CSV table of C-alpha atoms and ligand atoms in Angstrom, one decimal:
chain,number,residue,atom,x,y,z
A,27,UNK,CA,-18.2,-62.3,30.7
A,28,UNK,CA,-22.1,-62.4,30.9
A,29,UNK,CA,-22.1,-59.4,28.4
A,30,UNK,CA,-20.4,-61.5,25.8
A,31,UNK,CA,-22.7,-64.5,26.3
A,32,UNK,CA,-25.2,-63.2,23.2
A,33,UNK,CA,-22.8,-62.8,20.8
A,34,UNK,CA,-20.9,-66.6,22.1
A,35,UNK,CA,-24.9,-67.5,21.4
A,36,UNK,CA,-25.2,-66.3,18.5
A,37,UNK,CA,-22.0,-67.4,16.6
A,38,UNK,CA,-23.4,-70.6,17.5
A,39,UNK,CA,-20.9,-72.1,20.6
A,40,UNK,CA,-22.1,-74.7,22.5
A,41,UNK,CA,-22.2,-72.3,26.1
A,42,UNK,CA,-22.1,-75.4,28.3
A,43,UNK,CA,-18.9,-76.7,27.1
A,44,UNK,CA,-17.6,-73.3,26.0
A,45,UNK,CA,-18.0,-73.0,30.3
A,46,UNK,CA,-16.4,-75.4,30.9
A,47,UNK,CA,-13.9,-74.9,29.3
A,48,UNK,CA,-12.9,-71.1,30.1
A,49,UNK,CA,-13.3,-72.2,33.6
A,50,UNK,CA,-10.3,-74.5,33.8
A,51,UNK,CA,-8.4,-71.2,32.4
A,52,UNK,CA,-8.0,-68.9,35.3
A,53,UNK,CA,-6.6,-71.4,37.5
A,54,UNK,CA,-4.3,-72.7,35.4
A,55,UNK,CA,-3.1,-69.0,34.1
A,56,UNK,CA,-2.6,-67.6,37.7
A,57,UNK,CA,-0.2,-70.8,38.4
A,58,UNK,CA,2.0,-70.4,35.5
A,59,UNK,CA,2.1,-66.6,34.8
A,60,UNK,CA,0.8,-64.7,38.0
A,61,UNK,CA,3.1,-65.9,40.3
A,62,UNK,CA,6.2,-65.2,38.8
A,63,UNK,CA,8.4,-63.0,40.4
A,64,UNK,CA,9.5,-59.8,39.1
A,65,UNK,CA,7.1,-59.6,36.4
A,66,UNK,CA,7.8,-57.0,33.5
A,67,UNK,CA,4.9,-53.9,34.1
A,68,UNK,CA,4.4,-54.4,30.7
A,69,UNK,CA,3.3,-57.9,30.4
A,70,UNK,CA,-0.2,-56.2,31.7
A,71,UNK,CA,-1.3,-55.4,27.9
A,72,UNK,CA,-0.9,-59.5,27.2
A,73,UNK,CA,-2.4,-60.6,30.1
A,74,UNK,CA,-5.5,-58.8,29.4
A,75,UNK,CA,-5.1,-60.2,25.9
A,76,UNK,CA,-5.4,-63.1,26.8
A,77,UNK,CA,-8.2,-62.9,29.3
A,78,UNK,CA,-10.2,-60.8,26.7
A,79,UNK,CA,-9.1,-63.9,24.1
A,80,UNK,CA,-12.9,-64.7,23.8
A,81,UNK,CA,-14.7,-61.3,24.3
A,82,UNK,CA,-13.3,-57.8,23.6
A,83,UNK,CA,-11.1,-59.5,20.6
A,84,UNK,CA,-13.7,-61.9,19.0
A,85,UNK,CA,-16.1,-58.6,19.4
A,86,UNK,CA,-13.7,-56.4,17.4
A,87,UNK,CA,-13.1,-59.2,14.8
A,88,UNK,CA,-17.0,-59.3,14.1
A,89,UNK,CA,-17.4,-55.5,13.7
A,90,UNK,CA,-14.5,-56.1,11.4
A,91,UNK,CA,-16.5,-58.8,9.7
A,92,UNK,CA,-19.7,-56.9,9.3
A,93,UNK,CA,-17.5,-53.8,7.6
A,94,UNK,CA,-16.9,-56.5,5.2
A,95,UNK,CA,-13.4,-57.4,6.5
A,96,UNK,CA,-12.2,-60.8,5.4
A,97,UNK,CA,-11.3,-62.7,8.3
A,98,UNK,CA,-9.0,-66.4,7.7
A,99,UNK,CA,-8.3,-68.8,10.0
A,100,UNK,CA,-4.7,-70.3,9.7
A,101,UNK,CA,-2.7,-73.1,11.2
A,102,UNK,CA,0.9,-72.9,10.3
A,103,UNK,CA,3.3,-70.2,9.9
A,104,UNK,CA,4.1,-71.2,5.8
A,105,UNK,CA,0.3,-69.4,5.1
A,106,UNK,CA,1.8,-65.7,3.9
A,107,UNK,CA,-0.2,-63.7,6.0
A,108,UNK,CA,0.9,-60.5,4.1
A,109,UNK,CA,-2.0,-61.1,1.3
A,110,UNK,CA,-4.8,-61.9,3.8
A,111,UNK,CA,-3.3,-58.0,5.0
A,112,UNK,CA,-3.5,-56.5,2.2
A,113,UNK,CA,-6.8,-56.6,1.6
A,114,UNK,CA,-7.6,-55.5,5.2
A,115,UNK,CA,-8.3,-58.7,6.3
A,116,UNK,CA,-8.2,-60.4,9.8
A,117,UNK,CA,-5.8,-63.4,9.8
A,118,UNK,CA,-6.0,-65.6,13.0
A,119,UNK,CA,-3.9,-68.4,14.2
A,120,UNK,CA,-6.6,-70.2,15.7
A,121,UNK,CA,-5.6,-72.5,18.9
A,122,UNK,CA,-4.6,-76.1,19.3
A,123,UNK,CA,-3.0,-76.5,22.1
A,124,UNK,CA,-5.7,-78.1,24.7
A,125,UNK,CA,-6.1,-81.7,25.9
A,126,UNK,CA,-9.7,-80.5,27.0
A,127,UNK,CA,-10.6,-81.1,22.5
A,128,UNK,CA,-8.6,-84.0,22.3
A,129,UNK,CA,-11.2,-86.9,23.2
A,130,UNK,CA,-13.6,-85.0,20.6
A,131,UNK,CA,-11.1,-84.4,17.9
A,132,UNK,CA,-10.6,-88.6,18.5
A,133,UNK,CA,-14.1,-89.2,17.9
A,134,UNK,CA,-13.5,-88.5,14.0
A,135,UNK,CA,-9.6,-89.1,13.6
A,136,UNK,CA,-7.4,-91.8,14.5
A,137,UNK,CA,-6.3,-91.7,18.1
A,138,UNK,CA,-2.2,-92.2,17.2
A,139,UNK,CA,-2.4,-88.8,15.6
A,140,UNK,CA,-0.4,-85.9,16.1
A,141,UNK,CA,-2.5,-84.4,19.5
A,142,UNK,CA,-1.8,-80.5,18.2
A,143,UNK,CA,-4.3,-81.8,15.1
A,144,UNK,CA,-7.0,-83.8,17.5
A,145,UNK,CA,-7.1,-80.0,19.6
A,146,UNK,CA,-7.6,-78.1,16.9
A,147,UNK,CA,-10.4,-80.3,15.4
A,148,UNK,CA,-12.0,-80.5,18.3
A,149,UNK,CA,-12.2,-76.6,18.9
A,150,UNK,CA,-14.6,-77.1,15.8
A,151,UNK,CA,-16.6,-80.0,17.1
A,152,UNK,CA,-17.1,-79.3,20.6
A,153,UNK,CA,-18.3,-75.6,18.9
A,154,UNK,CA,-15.9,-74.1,22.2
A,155,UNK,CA,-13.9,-71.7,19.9
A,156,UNK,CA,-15.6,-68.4,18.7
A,157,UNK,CA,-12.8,-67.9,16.0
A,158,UNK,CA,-13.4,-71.1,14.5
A,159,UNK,CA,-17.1,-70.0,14.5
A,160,UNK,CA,-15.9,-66.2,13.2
A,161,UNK,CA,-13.4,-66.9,10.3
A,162,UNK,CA,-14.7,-66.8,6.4
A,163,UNK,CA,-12.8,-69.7,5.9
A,164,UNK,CA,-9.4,-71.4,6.5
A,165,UNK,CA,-6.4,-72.1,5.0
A,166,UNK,CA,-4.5,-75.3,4.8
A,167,UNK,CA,-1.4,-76.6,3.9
A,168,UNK,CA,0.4,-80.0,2.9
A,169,UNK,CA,2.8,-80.2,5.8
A,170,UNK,CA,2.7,-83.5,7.7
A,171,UNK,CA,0.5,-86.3,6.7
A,172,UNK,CA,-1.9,-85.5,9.9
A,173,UNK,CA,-3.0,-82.2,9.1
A,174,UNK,CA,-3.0,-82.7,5.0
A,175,UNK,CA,-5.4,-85.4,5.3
A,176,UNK,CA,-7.2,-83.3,8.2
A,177,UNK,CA,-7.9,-80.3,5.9
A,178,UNK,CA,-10.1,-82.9,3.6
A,179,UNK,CA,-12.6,-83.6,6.9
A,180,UNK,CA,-12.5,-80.3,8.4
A,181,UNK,CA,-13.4,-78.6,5.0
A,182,UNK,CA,-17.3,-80.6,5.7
A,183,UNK,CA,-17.4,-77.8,8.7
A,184,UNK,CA,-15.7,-74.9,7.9
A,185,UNK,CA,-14.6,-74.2,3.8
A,186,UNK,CA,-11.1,-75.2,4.2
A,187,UNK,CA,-8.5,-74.1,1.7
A,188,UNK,CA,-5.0,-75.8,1.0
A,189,UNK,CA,-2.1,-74.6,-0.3
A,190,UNK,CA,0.7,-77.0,-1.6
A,191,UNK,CA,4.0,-76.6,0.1
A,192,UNK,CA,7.0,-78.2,-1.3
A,193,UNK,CA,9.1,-80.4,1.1
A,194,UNK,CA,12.5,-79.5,-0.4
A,195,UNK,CA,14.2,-76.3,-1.2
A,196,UNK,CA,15.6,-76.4,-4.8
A,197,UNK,CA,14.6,-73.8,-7.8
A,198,UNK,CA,11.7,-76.0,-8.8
A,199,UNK,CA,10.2,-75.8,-5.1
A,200,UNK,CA,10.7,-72.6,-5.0
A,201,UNK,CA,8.5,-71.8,-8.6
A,202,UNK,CA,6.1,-74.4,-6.7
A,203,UNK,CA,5.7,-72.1,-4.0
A,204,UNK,CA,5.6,-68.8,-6.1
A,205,UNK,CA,2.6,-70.5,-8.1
A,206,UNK,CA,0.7,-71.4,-4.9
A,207,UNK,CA,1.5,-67.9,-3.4
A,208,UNK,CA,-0.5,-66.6,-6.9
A,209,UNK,CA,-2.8,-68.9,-6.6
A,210,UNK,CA,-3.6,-67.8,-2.7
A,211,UNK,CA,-3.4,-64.4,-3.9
A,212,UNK,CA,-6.5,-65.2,-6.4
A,213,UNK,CA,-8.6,-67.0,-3.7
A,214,UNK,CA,-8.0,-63.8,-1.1
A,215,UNK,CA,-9.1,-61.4,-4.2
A,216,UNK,CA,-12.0,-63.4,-4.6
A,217,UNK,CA,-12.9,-63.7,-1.4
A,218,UNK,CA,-12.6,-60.3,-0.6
A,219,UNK,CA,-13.8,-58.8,-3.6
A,220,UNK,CA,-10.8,-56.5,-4.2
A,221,UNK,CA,-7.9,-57.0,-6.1
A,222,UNK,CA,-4.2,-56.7,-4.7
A,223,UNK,CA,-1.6,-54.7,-6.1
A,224,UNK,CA,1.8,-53.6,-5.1
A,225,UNK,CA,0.7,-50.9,-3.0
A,226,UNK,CA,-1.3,-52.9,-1.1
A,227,UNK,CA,0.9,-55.5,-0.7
A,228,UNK,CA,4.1,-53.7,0.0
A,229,UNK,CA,2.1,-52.0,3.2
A,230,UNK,CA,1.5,-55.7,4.3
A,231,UNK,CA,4.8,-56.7,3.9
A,232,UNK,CA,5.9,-53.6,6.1
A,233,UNK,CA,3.3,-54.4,8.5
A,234,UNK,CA,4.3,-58.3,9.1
A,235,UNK,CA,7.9,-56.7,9.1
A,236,UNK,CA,7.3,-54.8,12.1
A,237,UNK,CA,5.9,-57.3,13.9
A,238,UNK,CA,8.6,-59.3,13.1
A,239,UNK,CA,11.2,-57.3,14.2
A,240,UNK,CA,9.3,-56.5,17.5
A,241,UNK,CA,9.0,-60.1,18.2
A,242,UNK,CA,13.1,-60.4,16.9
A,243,UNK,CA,13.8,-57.4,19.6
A,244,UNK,CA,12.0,-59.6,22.4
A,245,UNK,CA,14.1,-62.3,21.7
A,246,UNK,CA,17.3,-60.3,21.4
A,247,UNK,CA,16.5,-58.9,25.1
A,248,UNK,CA,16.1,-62.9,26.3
A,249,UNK,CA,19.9,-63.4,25.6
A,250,UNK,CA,21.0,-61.1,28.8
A,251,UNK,CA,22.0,-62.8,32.3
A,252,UNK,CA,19.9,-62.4,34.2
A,253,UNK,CA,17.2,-62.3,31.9
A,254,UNK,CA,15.0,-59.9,31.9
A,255,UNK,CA,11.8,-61.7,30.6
A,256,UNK,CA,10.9,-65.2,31.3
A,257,UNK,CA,10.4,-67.7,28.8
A,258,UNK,CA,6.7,-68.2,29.9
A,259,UNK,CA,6.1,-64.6,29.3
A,260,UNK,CA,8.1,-64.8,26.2
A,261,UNK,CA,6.2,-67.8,24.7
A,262,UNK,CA,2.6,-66.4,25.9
A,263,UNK,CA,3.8,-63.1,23.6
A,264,UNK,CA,4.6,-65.5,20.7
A,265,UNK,CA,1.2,-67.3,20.8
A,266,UNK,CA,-0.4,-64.1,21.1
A,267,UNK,CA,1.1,-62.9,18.2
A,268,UNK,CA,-1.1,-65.0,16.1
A,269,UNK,CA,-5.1,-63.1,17.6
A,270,UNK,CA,-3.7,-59.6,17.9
A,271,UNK,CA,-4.7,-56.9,15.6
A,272,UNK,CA,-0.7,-56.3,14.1
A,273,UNK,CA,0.2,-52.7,14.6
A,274,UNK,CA,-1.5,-52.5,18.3
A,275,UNK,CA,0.6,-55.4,19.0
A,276,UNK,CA,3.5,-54.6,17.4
A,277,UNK,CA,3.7,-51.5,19.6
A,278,UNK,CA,3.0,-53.2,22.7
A,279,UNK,CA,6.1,-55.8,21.8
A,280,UNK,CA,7.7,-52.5,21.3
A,281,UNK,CA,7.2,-51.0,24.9
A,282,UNK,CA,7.8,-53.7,26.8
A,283,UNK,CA,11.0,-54.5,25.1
A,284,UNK,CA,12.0,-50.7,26.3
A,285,UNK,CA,11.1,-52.1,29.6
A,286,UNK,CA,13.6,-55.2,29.5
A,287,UNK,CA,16.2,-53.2,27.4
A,288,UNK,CA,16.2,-51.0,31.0
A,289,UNK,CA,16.1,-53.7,33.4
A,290,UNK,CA,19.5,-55.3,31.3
A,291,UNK,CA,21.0,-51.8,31.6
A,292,UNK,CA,20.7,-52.2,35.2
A,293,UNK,CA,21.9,-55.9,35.5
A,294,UNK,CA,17.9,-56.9,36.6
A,295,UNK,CA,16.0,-59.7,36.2
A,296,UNK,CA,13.5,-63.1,36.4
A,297,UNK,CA,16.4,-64.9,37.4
A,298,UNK,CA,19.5,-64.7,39.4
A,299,UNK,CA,22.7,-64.1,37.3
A,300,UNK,CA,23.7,-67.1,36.5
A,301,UNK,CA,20.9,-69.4,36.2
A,302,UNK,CA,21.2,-72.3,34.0
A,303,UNK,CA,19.6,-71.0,30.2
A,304,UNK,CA,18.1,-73.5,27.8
A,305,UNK,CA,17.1,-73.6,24.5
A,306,UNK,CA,13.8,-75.5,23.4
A,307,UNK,CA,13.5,-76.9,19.9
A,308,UNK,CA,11.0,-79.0,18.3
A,309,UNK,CA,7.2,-78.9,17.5
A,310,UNK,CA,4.7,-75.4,17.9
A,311,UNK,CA,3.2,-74.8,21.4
A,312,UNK,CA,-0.1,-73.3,20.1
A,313,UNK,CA,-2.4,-71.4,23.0
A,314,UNK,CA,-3.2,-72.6,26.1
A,315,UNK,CA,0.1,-74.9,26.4
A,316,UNK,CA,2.7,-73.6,28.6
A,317,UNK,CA,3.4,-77.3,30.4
A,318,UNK,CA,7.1,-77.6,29.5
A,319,UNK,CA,8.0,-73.9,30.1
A,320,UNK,CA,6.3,-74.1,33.5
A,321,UNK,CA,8.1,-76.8,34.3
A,322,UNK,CA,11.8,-76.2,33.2
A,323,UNK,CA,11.3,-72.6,34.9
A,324,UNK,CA,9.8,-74.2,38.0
A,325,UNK,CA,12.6,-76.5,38.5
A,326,UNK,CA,15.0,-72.8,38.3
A,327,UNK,CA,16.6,-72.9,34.8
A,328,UNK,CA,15.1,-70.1,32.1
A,329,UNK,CA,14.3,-70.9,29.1
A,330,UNK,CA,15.8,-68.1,26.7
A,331,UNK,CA,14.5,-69.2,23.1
A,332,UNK,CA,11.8,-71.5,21.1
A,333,UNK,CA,13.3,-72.8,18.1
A,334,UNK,CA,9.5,-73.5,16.8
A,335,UNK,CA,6.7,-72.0,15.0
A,336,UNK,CA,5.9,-70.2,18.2
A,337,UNK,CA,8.9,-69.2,18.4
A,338,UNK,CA,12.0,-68.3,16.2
A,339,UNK,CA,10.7,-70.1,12.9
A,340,UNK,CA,7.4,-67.3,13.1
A,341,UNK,CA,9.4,-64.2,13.3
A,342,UNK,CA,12.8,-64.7,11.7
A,343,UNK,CA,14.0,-63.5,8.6
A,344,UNK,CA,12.5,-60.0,6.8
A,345,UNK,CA,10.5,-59.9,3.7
A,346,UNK,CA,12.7,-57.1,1.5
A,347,UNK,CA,10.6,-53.7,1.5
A,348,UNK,CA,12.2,-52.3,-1.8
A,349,UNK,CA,10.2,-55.0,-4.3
A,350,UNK,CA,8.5,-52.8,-7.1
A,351,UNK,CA,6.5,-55.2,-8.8
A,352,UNK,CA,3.8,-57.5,-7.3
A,353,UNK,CA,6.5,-60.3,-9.3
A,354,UNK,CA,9.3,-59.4,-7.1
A,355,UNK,CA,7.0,-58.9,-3.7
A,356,UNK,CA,6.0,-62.4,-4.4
A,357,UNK,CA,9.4,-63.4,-4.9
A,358,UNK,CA,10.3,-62.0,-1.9
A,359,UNK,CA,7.6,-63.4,0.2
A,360,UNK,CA,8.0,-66.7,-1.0
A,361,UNK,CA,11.9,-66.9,-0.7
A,362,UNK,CA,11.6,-65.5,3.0
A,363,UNK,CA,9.3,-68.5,3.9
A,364,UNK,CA,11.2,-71.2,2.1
A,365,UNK,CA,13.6,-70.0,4.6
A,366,UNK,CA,11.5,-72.0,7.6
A,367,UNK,CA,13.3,-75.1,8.7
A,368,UNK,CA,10.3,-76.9,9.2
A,369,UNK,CA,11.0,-80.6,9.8
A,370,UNK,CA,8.6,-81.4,6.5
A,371,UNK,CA,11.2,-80.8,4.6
A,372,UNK,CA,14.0,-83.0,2.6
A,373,UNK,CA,16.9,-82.4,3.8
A,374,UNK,CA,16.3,-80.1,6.3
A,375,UNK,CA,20.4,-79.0,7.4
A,376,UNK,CA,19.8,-75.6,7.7
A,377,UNK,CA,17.7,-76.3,10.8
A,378,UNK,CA,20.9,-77.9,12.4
A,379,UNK,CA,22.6,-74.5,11.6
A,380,UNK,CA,20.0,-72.6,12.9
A,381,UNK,CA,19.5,-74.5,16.3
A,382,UNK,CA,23.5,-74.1,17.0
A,383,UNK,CA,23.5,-70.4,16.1
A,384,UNK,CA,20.5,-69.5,18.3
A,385,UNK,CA,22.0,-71.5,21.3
A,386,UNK,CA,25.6,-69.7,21.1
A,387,UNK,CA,24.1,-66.2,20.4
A,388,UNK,CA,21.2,-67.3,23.6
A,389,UNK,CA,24.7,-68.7,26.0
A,390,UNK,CA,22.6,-71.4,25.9
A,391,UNK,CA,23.9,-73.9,28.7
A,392,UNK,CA,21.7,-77.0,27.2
A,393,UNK,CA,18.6,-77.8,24.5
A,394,UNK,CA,15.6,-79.5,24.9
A,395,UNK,CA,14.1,-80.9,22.2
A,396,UNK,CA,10.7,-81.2,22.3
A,397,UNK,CA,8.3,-83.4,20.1
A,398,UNK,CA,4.5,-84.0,20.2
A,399,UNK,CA,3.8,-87.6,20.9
A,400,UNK,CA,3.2,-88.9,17.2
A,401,UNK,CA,4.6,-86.1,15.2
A,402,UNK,CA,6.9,-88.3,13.3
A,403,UNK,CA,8.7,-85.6,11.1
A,404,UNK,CA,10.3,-83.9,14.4
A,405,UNK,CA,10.6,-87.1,16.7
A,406,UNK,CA,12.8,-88.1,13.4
A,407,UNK,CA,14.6,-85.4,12.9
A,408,UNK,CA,15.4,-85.6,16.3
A,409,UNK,CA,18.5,-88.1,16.0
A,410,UNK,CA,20.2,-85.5,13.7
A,411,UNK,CA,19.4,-82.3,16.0
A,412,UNK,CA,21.4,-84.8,18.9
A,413,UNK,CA,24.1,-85.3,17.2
A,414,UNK,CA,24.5,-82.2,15.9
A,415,UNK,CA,24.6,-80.4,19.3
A,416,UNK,CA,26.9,-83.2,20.9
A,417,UNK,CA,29.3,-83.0,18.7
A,418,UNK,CA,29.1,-79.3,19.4
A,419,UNK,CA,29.4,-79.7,23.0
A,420,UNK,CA,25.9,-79.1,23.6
A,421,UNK,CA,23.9,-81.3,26.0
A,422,UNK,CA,20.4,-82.5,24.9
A,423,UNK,CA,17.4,-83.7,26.5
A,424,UNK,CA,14.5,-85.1,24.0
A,425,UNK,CA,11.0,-85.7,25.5
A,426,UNK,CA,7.9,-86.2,24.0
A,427,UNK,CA,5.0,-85.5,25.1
A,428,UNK,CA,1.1,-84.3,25.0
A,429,UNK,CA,-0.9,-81.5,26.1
A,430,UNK,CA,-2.7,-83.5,29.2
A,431,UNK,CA,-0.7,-83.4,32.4
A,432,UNK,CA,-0.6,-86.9,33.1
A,433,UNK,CA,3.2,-86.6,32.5
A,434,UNK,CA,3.9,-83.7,34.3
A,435,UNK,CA,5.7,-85.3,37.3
A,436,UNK,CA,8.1,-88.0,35.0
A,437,UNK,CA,8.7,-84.6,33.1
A,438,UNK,CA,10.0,-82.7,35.8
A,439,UNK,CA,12.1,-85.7,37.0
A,440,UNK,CA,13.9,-86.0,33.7
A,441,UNK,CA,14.3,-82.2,33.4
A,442,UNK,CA,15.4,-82.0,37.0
A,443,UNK,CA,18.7,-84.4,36.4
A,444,UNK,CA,18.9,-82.9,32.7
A,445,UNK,CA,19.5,-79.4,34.9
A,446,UNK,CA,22.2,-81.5,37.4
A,447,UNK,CA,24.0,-82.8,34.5
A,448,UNK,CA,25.1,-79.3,32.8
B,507,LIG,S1,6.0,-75.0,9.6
B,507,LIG,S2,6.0,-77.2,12.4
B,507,LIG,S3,3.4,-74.8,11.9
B,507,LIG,S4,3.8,-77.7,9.8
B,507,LIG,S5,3.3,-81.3,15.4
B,507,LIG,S6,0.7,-81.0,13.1
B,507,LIG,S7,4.1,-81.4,12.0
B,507,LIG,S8,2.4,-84.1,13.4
B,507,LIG,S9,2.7,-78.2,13.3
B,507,LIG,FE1,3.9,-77.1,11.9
B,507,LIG,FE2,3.9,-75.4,9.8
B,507,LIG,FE3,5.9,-77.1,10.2
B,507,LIG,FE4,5.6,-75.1,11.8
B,507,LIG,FE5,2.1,-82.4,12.0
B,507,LIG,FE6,4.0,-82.6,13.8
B,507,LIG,FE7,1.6,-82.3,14.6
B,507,LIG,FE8,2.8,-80.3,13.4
C-alpha cells in the first residue's frame, strides 16, 4: 500500500485517519469472508477487488480522469447510470456504510439522522475516501428527507447535483421523471463536453443490461439447496457492483456463476441441504457493512436474497435494447426505474408483490426485515411488509439497527429464536 500513499497525498486524504481506518478492514474482512467454508474459486477476483478498493481501482479511475473521462459520484440506484456511460464516463457508488464516519458526519447533521447519510458525509469530512476526493461531481436525488436536505450541505464540499424523483407512479410522475432524465442528460453533456445521442446511449443501455443480468444470474443460482454461494459473498458482489469498471465485472459475475451453476449440478454447496433460507428486505447495505449477513449465517441459516438497493431493487428489470430514438431510450430508461419499489414512494404495493414473489421463487423459509435506525420511510413501511407476508404464511422478524456493533450480541439473540421458530 506504501506505493499508493502519493497519489492518497495528493488527492488530498487526510493519511492518518485514512490509516486508521483501512486498518480496521483486514480484520474485520478475514472474519466475515475468509473463513467460510467452501468458498466459490471464483470469489478470488472480488476479494482482490475489494482489497485493491483504494489503490489499483482509484489509480485506474484517475488515468481515466486525466484522458478527460468524466467521473460521478452517485448515492442511490434511481441516478440512470446509462448517460454517465455514454459519454465514457466513470460512475461510482461511493460508500456509506461505516460507523468509523458517523461521529464526523454528526458534527454537521443532526444526530437522529438516518446513519447511512452521517457515513457517507463523513467519508467527505474525515477526507478518508479517495472517490469522494476523485469524482467531478455528484449527483443527488429527492428521496428521503435526510439525504434531500443533505445534498444542499454537501454541495459546500463537493458540486453536488440533484435530480427530482417523484414519490408516486402515475403518468404525471412518470413525465416528471422523463424531464429530469433530460435534464441529467444536459448536465452530463455539459460536463463532459460531448453530446449524447442514440448510439451512444443504446451501447450504455446494453452495457448496464449486462450487468444486470449477470447480477440477475447470481441471484438465480442463490435459489438452489444447498446453495451454492453465500449471501455474504453474494452481498459483497452487489456492493461491488457499484466501483467496478462494468464489462470487467460483468464477466467476472459471469464466470463465477458457471462456477455455482456446476456446483448445483452436482447437489454442492455453502450449506448443508436443508438449511433454513431467509429473505432480507429493507434499507441498502452500502460497503463495508456485512453485520446482519454475518450474523444470520453465523447462527447456520443462508441468506438467499436482498430485497434492497444492494440487492434486487439495483439489478431487476431490463432497459429495452430495440429504442430507436434518444425519445424512446429515455422512455425506456425512465419507465425501468420507476419500476423501483423504493419505500419513498406513495403507495408503494408493488413492493409487497415483489417481496412475496422473490421469497417463493428463493423457498424462502422466513424474511427479515431490516431497517436503519431512523430511516422512517422503511421502518413505516414495515407494518405493511408484516402483514403482508403473515397473511401469506411467511414468518417475519423486523430489526433495526446501525452500522456500530454495539448490537451485535441482542442481534444474534433475536435472530437465533427467529431461526427456532420456523
Ligand atoms: S431507491 S432505498 S438507494 S433512496 S436508509 S438514506 S431512505 S433514511 S437509501 Fe435509498 Fe435510493 Fe430508496 Fe434505494 Fe433515507 Fe432511509 Fe437512510 Fe435511505
Amino acid at each position: 500500500s506504501n506505493a499508493y500513499r502519493e497519489m492518497w497525498r495528493d488527492l488530498g486524504l487526510d493519511l492518518e485517519r485514512h490509516d486508521a481506518f483501512l486498518a480496521a478492514l483486514p480484520g474485520a474482512f478475514s472474519e466475515v469472508f475468509l473463513q467460510q467454508d467452501n468458498r466459490p474459486a471464483g470469489m478470488a477476483y472480488f476479494d482482490n477487488l475489494l482489497g485493491e478498493a483504494h489503490g489499483r481501482r482509484v489509480e485506474e479511475i484517475l488515468a481515466h480522469k486525466r484522458a478527460g473521462r468524466l467521473v460521478a459520484g452517485t448515492f442511490c440506484v434511481f441516478v440512470p447510470e446509462e448517460l454517465i456511460l455514454a459519454v465514457d464516463g466513470v460512475s461510482v457508488g461511493l460508500c456509506a456504510g461505516t460507523q468509523f464516519t458517523v461521529p464526523a458526519g454528526e458534527q454537521i447533521l443532526p444526530r437522529n439522522l438516518c446513519p447511512l447519510i452521517k457515513s457517507l458525509v463523513g467519508f467527505k469530512l474525515e477526507r478518508i475516501c479517495p472517490y469522494f476526493q476523485v469524482v467531478d461531481f455528484l449527483v443527488g436525488e429527492t428521496t428521503c428527507d435526510g439525504k434531500k436536505k443533505t445534498w444542499e450541505i454537501l454541495n459546500d464540499y463537493v458540486p453536488t447535483y440533484v435530480m427530482e424523483l417523484p414519490q408516486r407512479k402515475e403518468a404525471a410522475d412518470l413525465a416528471l421523471w422523463e424531464g429530469e432524465i433530460y435534464r441529467f442528460k444536459e448536465e452530463i453533456e455539459r460536463r463532459s463536453g460531448q453530446k449524447i445521442d442514440s448510439e451512444k446511449l443504446n451501447a450504455a443501455i446494453k452495457k448496464a443490461n449486462a450487468r444486470r443480468a449477470a447480477l440477475q444470474r447470481l441471484y438465480q443460482a442463490r435459489r438452489a439447496d444447498p446453495v451454492p454461494i453465500s449471501g455474504k459473498d453474494a452481498l459483497l458482489i452487489s456492493q461491488l457492483a457499484f466501483f467496478d469498471d462494468p464489462d470487467r465485472f460483468t464477466a467476472q459475475v459471469n464466470a463465477l456463476c458457471e462456477e455455482l451453476e456446476d456446483r448445483i449440478a452436482r447437489g454442492e454447496g455453502v450449506t448443508s441441504k436443508g438449511a433454513p433460507r431467509l429473505l432480507v428486505t429493507g434499507t441498502p447495505m452500502p460497503l463495508p457493512y456485512w453485520k446482519l449477513h454475518h450474523l444470520v449465517e453465523k447462527s447456520g441459516a443462508v441468506i438467499i436474497g436482498e430485497e434492497t438497493c444492494t440487492g434486487s431493487r439495483y439489478f431487476a428489470g431490463m432497459v429495452p435494447e430495440d429504442g430507436e430514438t434518444l425519445s424512446q431510450q429515455v422512455k425506456n430508461l425512465a419507465r425501468r426505474l420507476l419500476d423501483i419499489n423504493c419505500a419513498c414512494f406513495t403507495p408503494n404495493t408493488s413492493r409487497m408483490e415483489d417481496i412475496l414473489r422473490l421469497a417463493r421463487e428463493g423457498k424462502a423459509d422466513g424474511v427479515i426485515y431490516y431497517s436503519l435506525q431512523f430511516c422512517q420511510t422503511y421502518a413505516l413501511e414495515a407494518r405493511q411488509v408484516e402483514k403482508a407476508l403473515r397473511e401469506a404464511g411467511l414468518p417475519v422478524l423486523c430489526l433495526e439497527s446501525d452500522f456500530s456493533e454495539k448490537d451485535a450480541a441482542q442481534l444474534q439473540t433475536r435472530i437465533e429464536a427467529f431461526l427456532e421458530m420456523i
